Tab-separated table of C-alpha atoms (C1' of nucleotides) in Angstrom:
chain	number	residue	atom	x	y	z
A	3	UNK	CA	69.608	-65.683	104.599
A	4	UNK	CA	66.515	-63.752	103.677
A	5	UNK	CA	63.931	-62.972	106.310
A	6	UNK	CA	60.352	-63.773	105.496
A	7	UNK	CA	59.695	-60.034	105.099
A	8	UNK	CA	62.309	-59.979	102.378
A	9	UNK	CA	60.786	-63.072	100.784
A	10	UNK	CA	57.399	-61.386	100.712
A	11	UNK	CA	58.658	-58.207	99.122
A	12	UNK	CA	60.501	-60.147	96.391
A	13	UNK	CA	57.610	-62.408	95.668
A	14	UNK	CA	55.128	-59.571	95.361
A	15	UNK	CA	57.452	-57.604	93.124
A	16	UNK	CA	57.757	-60.632	90.953
A	17	UNK	CA	54.020	-61.228	90.762
A	18	UNK	CA	53.365	-57.606	89.748
A	19	UNK	CA	56.133	-57.807	87.146
A	20	UNK	CA	54.610	-60.915	85.615
A	21	UNK	CA	51.042	-59.726	85.737
A	22	UNK	CA	51.516	-56.281	84.402
A	23	UNK	CA	54.488	-57.018	82.230
A	24	UNK	CA	56.424	-53.994	83.444
A	25	UNK	CA	60.082	-53.919	84.261
A	26	UNK	CA	60.038	-51.481	87.144
A	27	UNK	CA	57.396	-51.616	89.852
A	28	UNK	CA	56.546	-48.190	91.399
A	29	UNK	CA	56.904	-47.876	95.139
A	30	UNK	CA	53.279	-47.035	95.685
A	31	UNK	CA	52.235	-50.352	94.243
A	32	UNK	CA	54.777	-52.205	96.357
A	33	UNK	CA	53.517	-50.484	99.442
A	34	UNK	CA	49.955	-51.299	98.603
A	35	UNK	CA	50.312	-55.009	97.959
A	36	UNK	CA	52.428	-55.451	101.070
A	37	UNK	CA	50.095	-53.394	103.214
A	38	UNK	CA	52.690	-50.993	104.474
A	39	UNK	CA	53.075	-47.190	104.242
A	40	UNK	CA	54.914	-45.761	101.207
A	41	UNK	CA	57.797	-44.633	103.372
A	42	UNK	CA	58.306	-48.157	104.642
A	43	UNK	CA	58.410	-49.490	101.103
A	44	UNK	CA	61.020	-46.931	100.144
A	45	UNK	CA	63.325	-47.682	103.085
A	46	UNK	CA	62.901	-51.379	102.476
A	47	UNK	CA	63.804	-50.878	98.806
A	48	UNK	CA	67.092	-49.370	99.915
A	49	UNK	CA	68.028	-52.264	102.131
A	50	UNK	CA	66.923	-54.797	99.547
A	51	UNK	CA	69.241	-53.077	97.111
A	52	UNK	CA	72.039	-53.021	99.655
A	53	UNK	CA	71.731	-56.790	99.904
A	54	UNK	CA	71.643	-57.328	96.157
A	55	UNK	CA	68.038	-58.485	95.787
A	56	UNK	CA	66.712	-55.614	93.682
A	57	UNK	CA	67.714	-52.529	91.732
A	58	UNK	CA	66.134	-49.357	93.060
A	59	UNK	CA	65.504	-46.398	90.740
A	60	UNK	CA	64.511	-43.436	92.908
A	61	UNK	CA	61.144	-41.897	91.997
A	62	UNK	CA	60.637	-44.669	89.446
A	63	UNK	CA	60.439	-48.030	90.998
A	64	UNK	CA	62.233	-51.350	91.618
A	65	UNK	CA	63.200	-54.407	89.607
A	66	UNK	CA	64.552	-57.749	90.695
A	67	UNK	CA	68.187	-58.690	90.212
A	68	UNK	CA	69.020	-62.244	88.994
A	69	UNK	CA	69.539	-63.293	92.602
A	70	UNK	CA	66.254	-61.649	93.637
A	71	UNK	CA	64.290	-63.219	90.848
A	72	UNK	CA	65.617	-66.627	91.691
A	73	UNK	CA	64.427	-66.358	95.250
A	74	UNK	CA	61.099	-64.845	94.197
A	75	UNK	CA	60.454	-67.712	91.751
A	76	UNK	CA	61.248	-70.162	94.482
A	77	UNK	CA	58.709	-68.492	96.730
A	78	UNK	CA	56.089	-68.681	93.993
A	79	UNK	CA	56.829	-72.366	93.641
A	80	UNK	CA	56.439	-72.862	97.381
A	81	UNK	CA	53.224	-70.892	97.447
A	82	UNK	CA	51.572	-72.710	94.628
A	83	UNK	CA	52.699	-76.163	95.655
A	84	UNK	CA	51.330	-75.490	99.179
A	85	UNK	CA	48.028	-74.265	97.781
A	86	UNK	CA	47.767	-77.441	95.793
A	87	UNK	CA	48.460	-79.531	98.899
A	88	UNK	CA	45.936	-77.612	100.929
A	89	UNK	CA	43.175	-78.244	98.353
A	90	UNK	CA	44.080	-81.650	97.040
A	91	UNK	CA	45.195	-83.392	100.238
A	92	UNK	CA	43.536	-81.588	103.091
A	93	UNK	CA	40.412	-80.484	101.280
A	94	UNK	CA	40.494	-76.866	102.284
A	95	UNK	CA	38.285	-74.406	100.507
A	96	UNK	CA	39.560	-72.590	97.518
A	97	UNK	CA	38.959	-69.231	99.187
A	98	UNK	CA	41.063	-69.767	102.290
A	99	UNK	CA	44.224	-71.343	100.881
A	100	UNK	CA	45.990	-68.188	99.838
A	101	UNK	CA	46.392	-66.802	103.358
A	102	UNK	CA	47.463	-70.167	104.698
A	103	UNK	CA	50.070	-70.768	102.010
A	104	UNK	CA	51.301	-67.236	102.600
A	105	UNK	CA	52.430	-68.299	106.050
A	106	UNK	CA	53.676	-71.764	105.334
A	107	UNK	CA	55.773	-70.839	102.328
A	108	UNK	CA	58.363	-69.232	104.622
A	109	UNK	CA	58.610	-72.124	106.988
A	110	UNK	CA	58.816	-75.115	104.683
A	111	UNK	CA	62.314	-76.339	103.866
A	112	UNK	CA	63.588	-77.201	100.449
A	113	UNK	CA	63.685	-80.883	101.404
A	114	UNK	CA	60.134	-81.033	102.673
A	115	UNK	CA	58.976	-79.077	99.647
A	116	UNK	CA	60.436	-81.668	97.280
A	117	UNK	CA	58.906	-84.487	99.270
A	118	UNK	CA	55.597	-82.715	99.037
A	119	UNK	CA	56.027	-82.290	95.300
A	120	UNK	CA	56.598	-86.047	94.996
A	121	UNK	CA	53.629	-86.788	97.170
A	122	UNK	CA	51.417	-84.590	95.040
A	123	UNK	CA	52.613	-86.224	91.820
A	124	UNK	CA	54.598	-83.204	90.593
A	125	UNK	CA	51.638	-81.056	89.574
A	126	UNK	CA	52.336	-78.316	87.017
A	127	UNK	CA	49.335	-76.118	87.887
A	128	UNK	CA	47.919	-74.969	91.172
A	129	UNK	CA	44.212	-75.024	92.037
A	130	UNK	CA	43.714	-71.672	90.373
A	131	UNK	CA	45.250	-72.965	87.188
A	132	UNK	CA	48.427	-70.902	87.609
A	133	UNK	CA	51.632	-72.641	86.620
A	134	UNK	CA	53.950	-73.889	89.333
A	135	UNK	CA	57.565	-72.847	88.679
A	136	UNK	CA	59.996	-75.706	88.394
A	137	UNK	CA	62.632	-76.408	91.040
A	138	UNK	CA	65.156	-74.427	89.018
A	139	UNK	CA	62.857	-71.392	89.035
A	140	UNK	CA	61.663	-71.682	85.497
A	141	UNK	CA	58.018	-70.949	84.875
A	142	UNK	CA	56.235	-73.140	82.443
A	143	UNK	CA	55.542	-71.489	79.119
A	144	UNK	CA	51.997	-70.441	78.892
A	145	UNK	CA	51.409	-72.650	75.875
A	146	UNK	CA	47.859	-73.880	75.732
A	147	UNK	CA	47.125	-77.292	77.071
A	148	UNK	CA	44.224	-79.691	76.804
A	149	UNK	CA	41.334	-78.844	79.086
A	150	UNK	CA	41.587	-82.318	80.504
A	151	UNK	CA	44.874	-81.493	82.210
A	152	UNK	CA	43.432	-78.802	84.405
A	153	UNK	CA	42.188	-79.393	87.893
A	154	UNK	CA	38.796	-78.761	89.310
A	155	UNK	CA	38.057	-75.069	90.005
A	156	UNK	CA	40.507	-73.863	87.351
A	157	UNK	CA	39.511	-70.836	85.329
A	158	UNK	CA	40.547	-71.066	81.706
A	159	UNK	CA	40.168	-69.465	78.363
A	160	UNK	CA	39.670	-71.454	75.202
A	161	UNK	CA	42.494	-71.026	72.689
A	162	UNK	CA	41.471	-73.508	70.061
A	163	UNK	CA	39.531	-76.626	69.293
A	164	UNK	CA	41.621	-79.333	67.602
A	165	UNK	CA	39.120	-81.544	65.902
A	166	UNK	CA	37.906	-81.736	62.344
A	167	UNK	CA	34.827	-83.655	63.234
A	168	UNK	CA	31.877	-81.623	62.179
A	169	UNK	CA	29.593	-83.173	64.674
A	170	UNK	CA	31.836	-82.157	67.525
A	171	UNK	CA	32.442	-78.696	66.196
A	172	UNK	CA	28.742	-78.096	65.823
A	173	UNK	CA	28.179	-79.285	69.366
A	174	UNK	CA	30.970	-77.119	70.529
A	175	UNK	CA	29.664	-74.017	68.921
A	176	UNK	CA	26.177	-74.700	70.211
A	177	UNK	CA	27.579	-75.025	73.733
A	178	UNK	CA	29.603	-71.833	73.406
A	179	UNK	CA	32.885	-73.698	73.456
A	180	UNK	CA	34.613	-71.277	71.169
A	181	UNK	CA	38.037	-69.666	71.262
A	182	UNK	CA	38.047	-66.736	73.648
A	183	UNK	CA	35.337	-68.191	75.810
A	184	UNK	CA	36.076	-68.172	79.503
A	185	UNK	CA	35.246	-71.269	81.476
A	186	UNK	CA	35.436	-72.589	84.982
A	187	UNK	CA	35.892	-76.268	85.663
A	188	UNK	CA	33.243	-76.892	88.275
A	189	UNK	CA	33.582	-80.700	88.361
A	190	UNK	CA	36.136	-83.339	87.437
A	191	UNK	CA	35.352	-86.945	88.057
A	192	UNK	CA	38.371	-88.906	86.960
A	193	UNK	CA	36.745	-92.275	87.521
A	194	UNK	CA	33.627	-91.206	85.610
A	195	UNK	CA	35.766	-89.782	82.809
A	196	UNK	CA	33.760	-86.538	83.029
A	197	UNK	CA	34.391	-82.843	83.300
A	198	UNK	CA	31.754	-80.254	84.082
A	199	UNK	CA	32.204	-76.714	82.916
A	200	UNK	CA	30.444	-73.452	83.506
A	201	UNK	CA	30.624	-70.514	81.115
A	202	UNK	CA	30.706	-66.939	82.335
A	203	UNK	CA	27.027	-66.658	81.677
A	204	UNK	CA	26.368	-69.650	83.935
A	205	UNK	CA	25.690	-72.196	81.272
A	206	UNK	CA	26.750	-75.683	82.369
A	207	UNK	CA	28.336	-78.181	79.937
A	208	UNK	CA	29.489	-81.724	80.404
A	209	UNK	CA	32.351	-83.214	78.494
A	210	UNK	CA	34.021	-86.612	78.463
A	211	UNK	CA	37.800	-86.744	78.692
A	212	UNK	CA	38.137	-87.724	75.082
A	213	UNK	CA	36.484	-84.502	74.087
A	214	UNK	CA	38.199	-82.415	76.728
A	215	UNK	CA	41.513	-83.377	75.181
A	216	UNK	CA	40.474	-81.639	71.988
A	217	UNK	CA	39.886	-78.328	73.678
A	218	UNK	CA	43.101	-76.339	74.157
A	219	UNK	CA	42.994	-73.744	76.854
A	220	UNK	CA	45.114	-71.317	78.855
A	221	UNK	CA	44.824	-70.678	82.540
A	222	UNK	CA	43.018	-67.376	83.039
A	223	UNK	CA	43.487	-64.680	85.683
B	12	UNK	CA	49.131	-62.487	119.232
B	13	UNK	CA	52.272	-64.297	120.256
B	14	UNK	CA	55.302	-64.038	117.985
B	15	UNK	CA	57.109	-67.207	117.112
B	16	UNK	CA	59.883	-66.244	119.489
B	17	UNK	CA	57.325	-66.117	122.283
B	18	UNK	CA	55.919	-69.444	121.228
B	19	UNK	CA	59.383	-70.970	121.308
B	20	UNK	CA	60.176	-69.703	124.763
B	21	UNK	CA	56.889	-70.958	126.172
B	22	UNK	CA	57.166	-74.375	124.522
B	23	UNK	CA	60.705	-74.939	125.750
B	24	UNK	CA	59.783	-73.877	129.245
B	25	UNK	CA	56.913	-76.364	129.155
B	26	UNK	CA	59.104	-79.180	127.912
B	27	UNK	CA	61.676	-78.608	130.642
B	28	UNK	CA	58.897	-78.430	133.257
B	29	UNK	CA	57.468	-81.740	132.107
B	30	UNK	CA	60.791	-83.533	131.686
B	31	UNK	CA	62.412	-82.441	134.932
B	32	UNK	CA	59.227	-82.156	136.970
B	33	UNK	CA	60.198	-78.809	138.391
B	34	UNK	CA	57.941	-75.837	138.855
B	35	UNK	CA	60.441	-73.037	138.184
B	36	UNK	CA	62.905	-73.242	135.341
B	37	UNK	CA	66.134	-71.298	136.023
B	38	UNK	CA	67.101	-68.670	133.471
B	39	UNK	CA	70.385	-70.353	132.627
B	40	UNK	CA	68.538	-73.350	131.388
B	41	UNK	CA	66.109	-71.264	129.423
B	42	UNK	CA	68.996	-69.473	127.766
B	43	UNK	CA	70.674	-72.692	126.946
B	44	UNK	CA	67.793	-74.488	125.240
B	45	UNK	CA	66.889	-71.414	123.265
B	46	UNK	CA	70.483	-70.726	122.239
B	47	UNK	CA	70.587	-67.158	123.497
B	48	UNK	CA	72.769	-65.370	126.095
B	49	UNK	CA	71.566	-65.331	129.706
B	50	UNK	CA	70.943	-61.592	129.560
B	51	UNK	CA	68.589	-62.111	126.646
B	52	UNK	CA	66.640	-64.751	128.483
B	53	UNK	CA	66.229	-62.463	131.484
B	54	UNK	CA	64.988	-59.530	129.468
B	55	UNK	CA	62.679	-61.823	127.568
B	56	UNK	CA	61.345	-63.222	130.810
B	57	UNK	CA	60.360	-59.702	131.835
B	58	UNK	CA	58.419	-59.053	128.706
B	59	UNK	CA	56.787	-62.471	128.783
B	60	UNK	CA	55.633	-61.638	132.316
B	61	UNK	CA	54.383	-58.236	131.251
B	62	UNK	CA	52.173	-59.966	128.687
B	63	UNK	CA	50.910	-62.562	131.151
B	64	UNK	CA	52.574	-65.665	129.700
B	65	UNK	CA	54.775	-66.533	132.651
B	66	UNK	CA	55.575	-65.718	136.261
B	67	UNK	CA	59.140	-64.503	136.746
B	68	UNK	CA	60.837	-64.993	140.043
B	69	UNK	CA	64.106	-63.020	139.939
B	70	UNK	CA	67.212	-65.087	140.650
B	71	UNK	CA	65.085	-68.226	140.783
B	72	UNK	CA	63.375	-68.891	137.498
B	73	UNK	CA	60.121	-68.847	135.524
B	74	UNK	CA	56.907	-70.805	135.442
B	75	UNK	CA	54.061	-70.708	132.962
B	76	UNK	CA	50.746	-69.047	133.796
B	77	UNK	CA	47.526	-70.770	132.804
B	78	UNK	CA	47.427	-68.744	129.571
B	79	UNK	CA	51.088	-69.530	128.892
B	80	UNK	CA	50.650	-73.232	129.507
B	81	UNK	CA	47.701	-73.353	127.156
B	82	UNK	CA	49.693	-71.828	124.344
B	83	UNK	CA	52.695	-74.030	125.104
B	84	UNK	CA	50.602	-77.188	125.025
B	85	UNK	CA	49.150	-76.096	121.748
B	86	UNK	CA	52.643	-75.697	120.387
B	87	UNK	CA	53.530	-79.149	121.541
B	88	UNK	CA	50.485	-80.498	119.781
B	89	UNK	CA	51.466	-78.728	116.579
B	90	UNK	CA	54.999	-79.971	116.827
B	91	UNK	CA	54.090	-83.581	117.365
B	92	UNK	CA	51.341	-83.659	114.781
B	93	UNK	CA	53.706	-82.207	112.228
B	94	UNK	CA	56.393	-84.707	113.062
B	95	UNK	CA	53.853	-87.432	112.544
B	96	UNK	CA	52.890	-86.002	109.180
B	97	UNK	CA	56.496	-85.644	108.012
B	98	UNK	CA	57.264	-89.289	108.784
B	99	UNK	CA	53.939	-90.954	107.970
B	100	UNK	CA	52.939	-89.024	104.905
B	101	UNK	CA	56.073	-87.576	103.381
B	102	UNK	CA	58.468	-90.338	104.466
B	103	UNK	CA	61.099	-88.108	106.019
B	104	UNK	CA	63.759	-89.617	108.136
B	105	UNK	CA	63.235	-89.805	111.822
B	106	UNK	CA	66.416	-87.776	112.477
B	107	UNK	CA	65.420	-84.699	110.467
B	108	UNK	CA	61.848	-84.111	111.433
B	109	UNK	CA	62.457	-82.177	114.649
B	110	UNK	CA	64.101	-79.197	113.006
B	111	UNK	CA	61.499	-79.151	110.222
B	112	UNK	CA	58.560	-79.256	112.600
B	113	UNK	CA	60.244	-76.571	114.658
B	114	UNK	CA	59.756	-74.153	111.777
B	115	UNK	CA	56.353	-75.249	110.535
B	116	UNK	CA	54.696	-75.234	113.942
B	117	UNK	CA	54.649	-71.462	113.965
B	118	UNK	CA	53.200	-71.120	110.508
B	119	UNK	CA	50.383	-73.621	110.484
B	120	UNK	CA	46.938	-72.325	111.313
B	121	UNK	CA	44.501	-73.905	113.717
B	122	UNK	CA	42.298	-74.807	110.777
B	123	UNK	CA	44.966	-76.520	108.731
B	124	UNK	CA	46.165	-78.272	111.834
B	125	UNK	CA	42.805	-79.829	112.486
B	126	UNK	CA	42.484	-80.894	108.821
B	127	UNK	CA	45.927	-82.503	109.121
B	128	UNK	CA	44.830	-84.247	112.276
B	129	UNK	CA	41.845	-85.660	110.420
B	130	UNK	CA	43.975	-86.652	107.473
B	131	UNK	CA	46.373	-88.502	109.781
B	132	UNK	CA	43.505	-90.293	111.505
B	133	UNK	CA	43.828	-88.427	114.792
B	134	UNK	CA	46.984	-90.115	116.051
B	135	UNK	CA	47.637	-89.957	119.765
B	136	UNK	CA	51.366	-90.619	119.580
B	137	UNK	CA	54.107	-89.107	117.466
B	138	UNK	CA	56.853	-91.103	115.793
B	139	UNK	CA	59.007	-90.964	118.921
B	140	UNK	CA	56.173	-92.430	121.015
B	141	UNK	CA	55.492	-89.144	122.764
B	142	UNK	CA	51.796	-88.344	123.377
B	143	UNK	CA	50.171	-85.684	121.229
B	144	UNK	CA	48.239	-83.218	123.403
B	145	UNK	CA	44.558	-82.985	122.553
B	146	UNK	CA	42.987	-79.933	120.950
B	147	UNK	CA	42.046	-78.572	124.387
B	148	UNK	CA	45.683	-78.852	125.477
B	149	UNK	CA	45.328	-81.864	127.695
B	150	UNK	CA	48.080	-84.347	127.613
B	151	UNK	CA	47.165	-87.974	128.201
B	152	UNK	CA	49.493	-88.886	131.038
B	153	UNK	CA	48.516	-92.207	132.495
B	154	UNK	CA	51.485	-93.991	133.905
B	155	UNK	CA	52.512	-96.910	131.746
B	156	UNK	CA	53.052	-100.333	133.227
B	157	UNK	CA	54.959	-103.450	132.133
B	158	UNK	CA	53.081	-105.598	129.677
B	159	UNK	CA	53.581	-108.499	132.026
B	160	UNK	CA	51.278	-107.000	134.566
B	161	UNK	CA	48.231	-107.103	132.342
B	162	UNK	CA	45.717	-109.943	132.237
B	163	UNK	CA	44.724	-112.120	129.323
B	164	UNK	CA	42.374	-110.392	126.872
B	165	UNK	CA	43.576	-106.915	127.776
B	166	UNK	CA	43.930	-104.374	124.977
B	167	UNK	CA	46.947	-102.161	125.326
B	168	UNK	CA	49.083	-99.666	123.487
B	169	UNK	CA	52.826	-99.693	123.643
B	170	UNK	CA	54.243	-96.600	125.295
B	171	UNK	CA	57.905	-97.360	125.240
B	172	UNK	CA	60.505	-100.097	125.280
B	173	UNK	CA	62.958	-99.902	128.146
B	174	UNK	CA	65.888	-101.941	127.003
B	175	UNK	CA	69.294	-100.904	125.672
B	176	UNK	CA	69.866	-104.333	124.160
B	177	UNK	CA	70.213	-104.036	120.406
B	178	UNK	CA	69.208	-107.607	119.789
B	179	UNK	CA	65.954	-107.106	121.614
B	180	UNK	CA	65.235	-103.753	119.954
B	181	UNK	CA	65.765	-105.223	116.543
B	182	UNK	CA	63.523	-108.107	117.372
B	183	UNK	CA	60.938	-105.706	118.748
B	184	UNK	CA	60.904	-103.624	115.673
B	185	UNK	CA	60.704	-106.607	113.438
B	186	UNK	CA	57.718	-107.856	115.374
B	187	UNK	CA	56.058	-104.459	115.255
B	188	UNK	CA	56.501	-103.946	118.951
B	189	UNK	CA	56.957	-100.184	118.576
B	190	UNK	CA	55.534	-97.161	120.492
B	191	UNK	CA	51.949	-96.563	119.493
B	192	UNK	CA	51.281	-100.135	118.433
B	193	UNK	CA	48.003	-101.620	119.664
B	194	UNK	CA	48.088	-105.151	121.019
B	195	UNK	CA	45.743	-107.664	122.502
B	196	UNK	CA	46.962	-110.208	124.985
B	197	UNK	CA	45.440	-113.408	123.653
B	198	UNK	CA	47.280	-115.826	125.917
B	199	UNK	CA	49.051	-115.715	129.283
B	200	UNK	CA	50.516	-118.900	130.656
B	201	UNK	CA	52.000	-118.102	134.041
B	202	UNK	CA	53.465	-121.522	134.527
B	203	UNK	CA	55.048	-121.516	131.114
B	204	UNK	CA	56.364	-117.943	131.634
B	205	UNK	CA	54.854	-116.946	128.264
B	206	UNK	CA	52.615	-114.208	126.918
B	207	UNK	CA	50.975	-114.339	123.448
B	208	UNK	CA	50.057	-111.122	121.681
B	209	UNK	CA	48.183	-110.172	118.601
B	210	UNK	CA	48.758	-106.960	116.707
B	211	UNK	CA	45.951	-105.050	115.019
B	212	UNK	CA	46.903	-106.620	111.739
B	213	UNK	CA	46.597	-110.074	113.245
B	214	UNK	CA	50.200	-110.850	113.612
B	215	UNK	CA	50.941	-113.121	116.573
B	216	UNK	CA	54.014	-112.663	118.775
B	217	UNK	CA	55.273	-114.704	121.747
B	218	UNK	CA	57.186	-113.117	124.536
B	219	UNK	CA	58.702	-114.485	127.750
B	220	UNK	CA	57.931	-112.704	131.016
B	221	UNK	CA	61.454	-111.290	131.153
B	222	UNK	CA	60.922	-109.536	127.874
B	223	UNK	CA	57.343	-108.520	128.652
B	224	UNK	CA	58.618	-106.565	131.550
B	225	UNK	CA	60.626	-104.388	129.213
B	226	UNK	CA	57.594	-103.351	127.252
B	227	UNK	CA	55.709	-100.479	128.919
B	228	UNK	CA	52.088	-100.209	127.862
B	229	UNK	CA	48.916	-98.332	128.640
B	230	UNK	CA	45.449	-99.883	128.704
B	231	UNK	CA	43.574	-99.000	125.565
B	232	UNK	CA	39.809	-98.378	125.181
C	17	DT	C1'	83.288	-66.868	158.206
C	18	DC	C1'	85.389	-65.262	154.217
C	19	DT	C1'	86.586	-65.901	149.602
C	20	DA	C1'	86.427	-67.936	144.900
C	21	DT	C1'	83.256	-69.391	141.532
C	22	DA	C1'	78.921	-69.703	139.216
C	23	DA	C1'	74.498	-67.792	137.952
C	24	DT	C1'	71.866	-63.910	137.071
C	25	DT	C1'	70.827	-59.148	136.049
C	26	DT	C1'	71.841	-54.626	134.246
C	27	DT	C1'	73.446	-51.500	130.914
C	28	DG	C1'	74.289	-49.735	126.498
C	29	DA	C1'	74.272	-50.690	121.810
C	30	DC	C1'	72.649	-52.715	117.506
C	31	DT	C1'	69.443	-54.445	113.471
C	32	DA	C1'	65.066	-55.221	111.097
C	33	DA	C1'	60.786	-53.504	110.304
C	34	DT	C1'	57.511	-50.499	110.928
C	35	DC	C1'	54.525	-45.771	111.294
C	36	DA	C1'	53.270	-40.718	111.161
C	37	DA	C1'	53.980	-36.660	109.337
C	38	DA	C1'	56.723	-33.233	106.927
C	39	DA	C1'	59.309	-32.287	102.718
C	40	DT	C1'	60.013	-32.759	97.973
C	41	DA	C1'	59.277	-33.885	93.185
C	42	DA	C1'	56.417	-35.172	89.323
C	43	DA	C1'	52.123	-35.125	86.880
C	44	DT	C1'	47.846	-32.972	85.661
C	45	DA	C1'	44.560	-29.409	85.035
C	46	DT	C1'	43.306	-24.846	84.318
D	20	DA	C1'	52.907	-21.332	82.924
D	21	DT	C1'	51.159	-21.795	87.221
D	22	DA	C1'	48.543	-24.023	90.666
D	23	DT	C1'	46.778	-28.208	92.394
D	24	DT	C1'	46.968	-32.952	93.153
D	25	DT	C1'	49.411	-37.187	93.542
D	26	DA	C1'	53.503	-39.995	94.392
D	27	DT	C1'	57.694	-40.535	96.677
D	28	DT	C1'	61.218	-39.678	99.988
D	29	DT	C1'	62.977	-38.056	104.358
D	30	DT	C1'	62.999	-37.630	109.231
D	31	DG	C1'	62.352	-39.015	113.792
D	32	DA	C1'	60.404	-42.338	116.718
D	33	DT	C1'	58.956	-47.086	118.223
D	34	DT	C1'	59.025	-52.190	119.210
D	35	DA	C1'	60.951	-56.875	119.325
D	36	DG	C1'	64.823	-59.399	119.839
D	37	DT	C1'	69.396	-59.828	120.326
D	38	DC	C1'	74.710	-59.499	122.137
D	39	DA	C1'	78.819	-58.144	124.956
D	40	DA	C1'	80.491	-56.919	128.966
D	41	DA	C1'	80.141	-55.019	133.537
D	42	DA	C1'	77.744	-55.379	137.987
D	43	DT	C1'	75.393	-57.953	141.294
D	44	DT	C1'	73.950	-61.846	144.003
D	45	DA	C1'	74.065	-66.615	145.420
D	46	DT	C1'	76.555	-70.966	146.365
D	47	DA	C1'	80.073	-73.655	147.876
D	48	DG	C1'	84.922	-74.480	149.636
D	49	DA	C1'	88.560	-73.917	152.837
DNA sequence: TCTATAATTTTGACTAATCAAAATAAATAT
DNA sequence: ATATTTATTTTGATTAGTCAAAATTATAGA
């Protein structure tokens, strides 16, 4: 069984791998994200390799083995589901959930996690808009999705507008709803059928759900 | 900051102290409940004393200091609130919640705990009927009395059912006579040997005096 | 009282995780 | 090509928590 220190190392290595699209994460970076000295990261790398979690390439960096990646993906799932719970159910602030989830993710059992997933309605994105890996450890393809499927506070980038309607397109352009534009969902009232957006420049736009379905976006950052 | 090992030692010492009403818990018992060898318990006792959590009386046992008791009470609060959450919200089975809460209680922050408390409606009893210590670490420990001793119009909360009889327990559960349930005595006919109760939801139940003696309650409000 | 048994403590050893600081290797600049 | 800077590894030490087994003390029995 992996200790929570091991879980943290693997998860952070995975996150860096995904974010920077590199195959070997240098030790300095590992040390930095985990808040330990470089020497600690190196000695940890050796014992992680001994236990089959990673491959360690001296003076180059580390990469996850299949077994390591599986565990790391599972940790990411835990983390993101917990963040969703903390925001959606308990109403915690966006800014404080990361640290909280960081602790809980090591303590929650597989069973409770699945119950929580049910309770939350099997969300596919966390409050930051990041995809929640499936139970099997597969991460959702980053194919663009309708704006309407994202939760409040999500940061997204417009990929495309799927509507031929000239009226709508004109409105969209006028409101800066163009591919490439970065947006934050600052309000989502399901009962009122309304979504409120803010562009990077601070411009605020309101959309109905019907329209929000026509705007395909990707989670950003 | 206390490690989770420290938290466990203190909590278990508290539980034994409460259950057996003794002031000094012998080391053998500490070792047993924590699943460690006696030598480990002894050496742990020394470091717990060094850090001011307990008083250690060699060859006799340990007792909690004020500081230790405060932390231990807080752990008990965490444990029981989490058990309540696991049953009430996630629908876990009664038999599995203890082990789950045992892990989570060390990971949940004070802030999340209070949010959870709000979310659950500030329950005062966990699913086993045990009282949940208040935020300040005070445990509500009025002595419960048989339902039969209370007058008409009294509002009470069920503390426990003292009967081994399966028939009666089944009936009690069916009638919602379970720990934590709030009741009002709406009729008491001494000559007819009968008590009439009403639950919060308006359900009316009749009990004979013999049965009412088996239901221990506390006055409520 | 004296001995057998039970409980407790001591001792020595081990693992996981960490740091500080010295040593080494690689990358960059001159 | 050499010196300087930066990244990485090694070394030696520390702390928390644990066990096994020997030593000690207390308890109870005859």
